[in-house]
Coordinates of N, CA, C and O in Angstrom, one line a residue:
X81 N 0.8 -1.2 0.1 CA -0.1 0.0 0.0 C 0.9 1.3 0.0 O 0.6 2.1 -1.0
X82 N 1.7 1.4 0.9 CA 2.7 2.5 1.1 C 3.6 2.6 0.0 O 3.9 3.7 -0.5
X83 N 4.1 1.5 -0.5 CA 5.0 1.5 -1.7 C 4.3 2.1 -2.9 O 5.0 3.0 -3.7
X84 N 3.1 1.8 -3.2 CA 2.4 2.4 -4.3 C 2.2 3.8 -4.2 O 2.4 4.6 -5.2
X85 N 2.2 4.3 -3.0 CA 2.0 6.0 -2.8 C 3.4 6.6 -2.9 O 3.3 7.8 -3.1
X86 N 4.4 5.9 -2.9 CA 5.8 6.5 -3.1 C 5.9 6.9 -4.6 O 6.7 7.9 -4.9
X87 N 5.1 6.3 -5.4 CA 5.1 6.7 -6.9 C 4.3 8.0 -7.2 O 4.4 8.4 -8.3
X88 N 3.6 8.4 -6.4 CA 2.6 9.5 -6.5 C 3.5 10.8 -6.5 O 4.3 11.0 -5.6
X89 N 3.1 11.6 -7.6 CA 3.9 12.9 -7.6 C 3.0 14.1 -7.7 O 3.5 15.2 -8.2
X90 N 1.7 14.0 -7.2 CA 0.8 15.2 -7.3 C 0.3 15.2 -5.6 O 0.3 14.3 -4.9
X91 N -0.3 16.4 -5.5 CA -1.0 16.5 -4.2 C -2.2 15.5 -4.1 O -3.1 15.5 -5.1
X92 N -2.4 14.9 -3.0 CA -3.7 14.1 -2.8 C -4.4 14.4 -1.6 O -3.8 14.7 -0.6
X93 N -5.7 14.4 -1.8 CA -6.7 14.6 -0.5 C -7.1 13.3 -0.1 O -7.8 12.5 -1.0
X94 N -6.8 12.8 1.1 CA -7.3 11.4 1.4 C -8.6 11.6 2.3 O -8.5 12.3 3.3
X95 N -9.7 11.1 1.9 CA -10.9 11.3 2.5 C -11.2 9.9 3.1 O -11.3 8.9 2.5
X96 N -11.4 9.9 4.5 CA -11.5 8.6 5.4 C -12.4 9.0 6.5 O -12.6 10.0 6.9
X97 N -13.0 7.8 7.0 CA -13.9 7.9 8.2 C -12.9 7.8 9.4 O -11.8 7.3 9.3
X98 N -13.5 8.5 10.4 CA -12.8 8.6 11.6 C -12.5 7.3 12.4 O -11.4 7.2 13.0
X99 N -13.3 6.4 12.2 CA -13.1 5.0 12.7 C -12.8 3.9 11.7 O -12.9 2.8 12.1
X100 N -12.0 4.4 10.8 CA -11.6 3.3 9.6 C -10.8 2.3 10.1 O -9.8 2.6 10.8
X101 N -11.0 1.1 9.7 CA -10.1 0.0 10.0 C -9.1 -0.3 8.8 O -8.3 -1.1 9.0
X102 N -9.5 0.5 7.9 CA -8.6 0.4 6.5 C -7.5 1.5 6.8 O -6.3 1.3 6.5
X103 N -7.9 2.7 6.9 CA -6.9 3.7 6.9 C -6.6 4.0 8.4 O -7.2 4.8 9.2
X104 N -5.7 3.5 8.9 CA -5.3 3.4 10.3 C -4.2 4.5 10.6 O -3.6 5.2 9.8
X105 N -4.2 4.8 12.0 CA -3.1 5.8 12.1 C -1.6 5.6 11.8 O -1.1 6.5 11.3
X106 N -1.2 4.3 11.7 CA -0.1 4.0 11.3 C 0.2 4.3 9.8 O 1.1 4.5 9.3
X107 N -1.0 4.0 9.2 CA -1.0 4.3 7.6 C -0.7 5.7 7.4 O 0.1 6.1 6.5
X108 N -1.4 6.6 8.1 CA -1.4 8.0 8.0 C 0.0 8.5 8.2 O 0.5 9.3 7.6
X109 N 0.6 8.0 9.4 CA 2.0 8.4 9.7 C 2.8 7.9 8.6 O 3.8 8.9 8.2
X110 N 2.8 6.9 8.0 CA 3.7 6.4 6.9 C 3.5 7.3 5.7 O 4.5 7.7 5.3
X111 N 2.2 7.9 5.4 CA 2.1 8.5 4.3 C 2.7 9.9 4.5 O 3.1 10.7 3.7
X112 N 2.8 10.4 5.7 CA 3.3 11.7 6.0 C 4.8 11.8 5.9 O 5.3 13.0 5.7
X113 N 5.4 10.7 5.8 CA 6.8 10.5 5.5 C 7.1 10.4 4.0 O 8.3 10.2 3.6
X114 N 6.1 10.5 3.1 CA 6.4 10.2 1.8 C 6.7 11.7 1.1 O 6.3 12.7 1.5
X115 N 7.3 11.7 -0.2 CA 7.5 12.7 -0.7 C 6.4 13.7 -1.2 O 6.6 15.0 -1.5
X116 N 5.3 13.3 -1.5 CA 4.3 14.0 -2.1 C 3.6 14.7 -1.1 O 3.7 14.2 0.2
X117 N 2.6 15.6 -1.3 CA 1.9 16.3 -0.4 C 0.6 15.6 -0.2 O -0.3 15.5 -1.1
X118 N 0.3 15.1 1.0 CA -1.1 14.4 1.4 C -1.7 15.3 2.3 O -1.0 15.7 3.3
X119 N -3.0 15.6 2.2 CA -3.8 16.3 3.1 C -4.9 15.4 3.5 O -5.2 14.3 2.6
X120 N -5.5 15.5 4.6 CA -6.3 14.4 5.1 C -7.7 15.1 5.4 O -7.7 16.0 6.1
X121 N -8.9 14.5 5.1 CA -10.1 14.9 5.5 C -10.8 13.8 6.3 O -10.9 12.6 5.7
X122 N -10.9 14.0 7.5 CA -11.5 12.9 8.3 C -13.0 13.2 8.5 O -13.5 14.3 8.9
X123 N -13.8 12.2 8.2 CA -15.4 12.3 8.4 C -15.7 11.4 9.5 O -15.4 10.3 9.6
X124 N -16.7 12.0 10.4 CA -17.1 11.2 11.6 C -17.9 10.1 11.1 O -18.6 10.1 10.1
X125 N -17.6 8.9 12.0 CA -18.2 7.7 11.6 C -17.4 6.7 11.1 O -16.2 6.9 11.3
X126 N -18.1 5.5 10.8 CA -17.1 4.3 10.4 C -17.3 3.8 9.2 O -17.0 2.6 8.7
X127 N -18.2 4.5 8.2 CA -18.7 4.1 6.9 C -17.3 4.0 6.0 O -16.4 4.8 6.1
X128 N -17.3 2.9 5.2 CA -16.2 2.8 4.3 C -16.9 2.2 2.9 O -17.3 1.1 2.9
X129 N -16.9 3.0 1.9 CA -16.4 4.3 1.7 C -17.2 5.3 2.4 O -18.3 5.1 2.7
X130 N -16.6 6.5 2.6 CA -17.3 7.5 3.2 C -18.5 8.1 2.2 O -18.3 8.2 1.0
X131 N -19.5 8.6 3.0 CA -20.6 9.1 2.1 C -20.3 10.4 1.7 O -19.8 11.2 2.4
X132 N -20.6 10.7 0.5 CA -20.2 12.0 -0.2 C -21.4 13.0 0.0 O -22.2 13.2 -0.8
X133 N -21.5 13.6 1.3 CA -22.5 14.4 1.7 C -22.1 15.8 0.9 O -21.1 15.9 0.4
X134 N -22.9 16.8 1.2 CA -22.7 18.1 0.7 C -21.5 18.7 1.4 O -20.6 19.3 0.6
X135 N -21.2 18.5 2.6 CA -19.9 18.9 3.3 C -18.7 18.3 2.8 O -17.7 18.9 2.6
X136 N -18.8 16.9 2.5 CA -17.5 16.3 2.0 C -17.3 16.7 0.6 O -16.2 17.1 0.1
X137 N -18.3 16.8 -0.3 CA -18.2 17.3 -1.6 C -17.7 18.8 -1.7 O -16.7 19.2 -2.4
X138 N -18.1 19.6 -0.6 CA -17.5 21.0 -0.6 C -15.9 21.1 -0.2 O -15.3 21.8 -0.7
X139 N -15.7 20.2 0.7 CA -14.2 20.2 1.1 C -13.3 19.6 -0.2 O -12.3 20.2 -0.2
X140 N -13.9 18.6 -0.9 CA -13.2 18.2 -2.1 C -12.9 19.4 -3.1 O -11.9 19.6 -3.6
X141 N -14.1 20.0 -3.3 CA -14.1 21.1 -4.2 C -13.0 22.2 -3.7 O -12.4 22.7 -4.6
X142 N -13.0 22.5 -2.6 CA -12.0 23.4 -2.1 C -10.7 23.1 -2.3 O -9.7 23.8 -2.5
X143 N -10.3 21.7 -2.0 CA -9.0 21.2 -2.3 C -8.7 21.3 -3.7 O -7.6 21.7 -4.0
X144 N -9.6 21.0 -4.6 CA -9.3 21.0 -6.0 C -9.1 22.4 -6.5 O -8.2 22.7 -7.5
X145 N -9.9 23.4 -5.9 CA -9.8 24.9 -6.4 C -8.3 25.3 -5.9 O -7.7 26.1 -6.7
X146 N -8.0 24.9 -4.7 CA -6.7 25.3 -4.3 C -5.5 24.8 -5.0 O -4.5 25.5 -5.3
X147 N -5.7 23.6 -5.4 CA -4.7 23.0 -6.4 C -4.5 23.6 -7.6 O -3.6 23.8 -8.3
X148 N -5.8 23.9 -8.3 CA -5.8 24.7 -9.5 C -5.2 26.0 -9.4 O -4.5 26.4 -10.5
X149 N -5.2 26.7 -8.4 CA -4.6 27.9 -8.2 C -3.1 27.7 -7.8 O -2.5 28.7 -7.5
X150 N -2.6 26.5 -7.6 CA -1.3 26.2 -7.3 C -0.9 26.7 -5.8 O 0.2 27.0 -5.5
X151 N -2.1 26.7 -5.1 CA -1.9 27.0 -3.6 C -1.9 25.7 -2.9 O -3.0 25.2 -2.4
X152 N -0.8 25.1 -2.8 CA -0.7 23.7 -2.0 C -1.1 23.8 -0.7 O -0.8 24.7 0.1
X153 N -1.9 22.8 -0.3 CA -2.2 22.7 1.3 C -1.1 22.2 2.0 O -0.3 21.3 1.3
X154 N -0.9 22.6 3.2 CA 0.1 21.7 3.9 C 0.0 20.4 4.1 O -1.2 19.8 4.2
X155 N 1.2 19.6 4.0 CA 1.1 18.1 4.2 C 0.8 17.8 5.5 O 1.2 18.4 6.6
X156 N -0.2 16.9 5.6 CA -0.8 16.5 7.0 C -1.8 17.3 7.5 O -2.3 17.3 8.6
X157 N -2.3 18.4 6.7 CA -3.4 19.2 7.4 C -4.5 18.4 7.5 O -5.0 17.5 7.0
X158 N -5.1 18.6 8.8 CA -6.3 18.0 9.4 C -7.5 18.7 9.2 O -7.5 20.0 9.3
X159 N -8.4 18.1 8.6 CA -9.9 18.5 8.4 C -10.8 17.5 8.9 O -10.6 16.4 8.7
X160 N -11.8 17.9 9.8 CA -12.7 17.1 10.4 C -14.1 17.5 10.0 O -14.4 18.8 10.3
X161 N -15.2 16.7 9.5 CA -16.5 17.0 9.3 C -17.3 16.2 10.2 O -17.1 15.0 10.4
X162 N -18.3 16.8 10.8 CA -19.3 16.1 11.7 C -20.4 15.5 10.9 O -20.6 15.9 9.8

């Protein structure tokens, strides 16, 4: 899993549930040490995949707009949606 992410050379927004058994704290820490810029959107709950509510969709849109303007988000930036 982590090896595949070493190949990524673009900014990535990882959308995950707060109680995910797939995207664990150790996976997140490992991703923080990779050369690409990863930002994280944590959504309350344990659903996988995360439901694309209006709030989640808006956060994704904001990320995409920032990337389009070449305003990269800080690596490891935390966002949480209720």
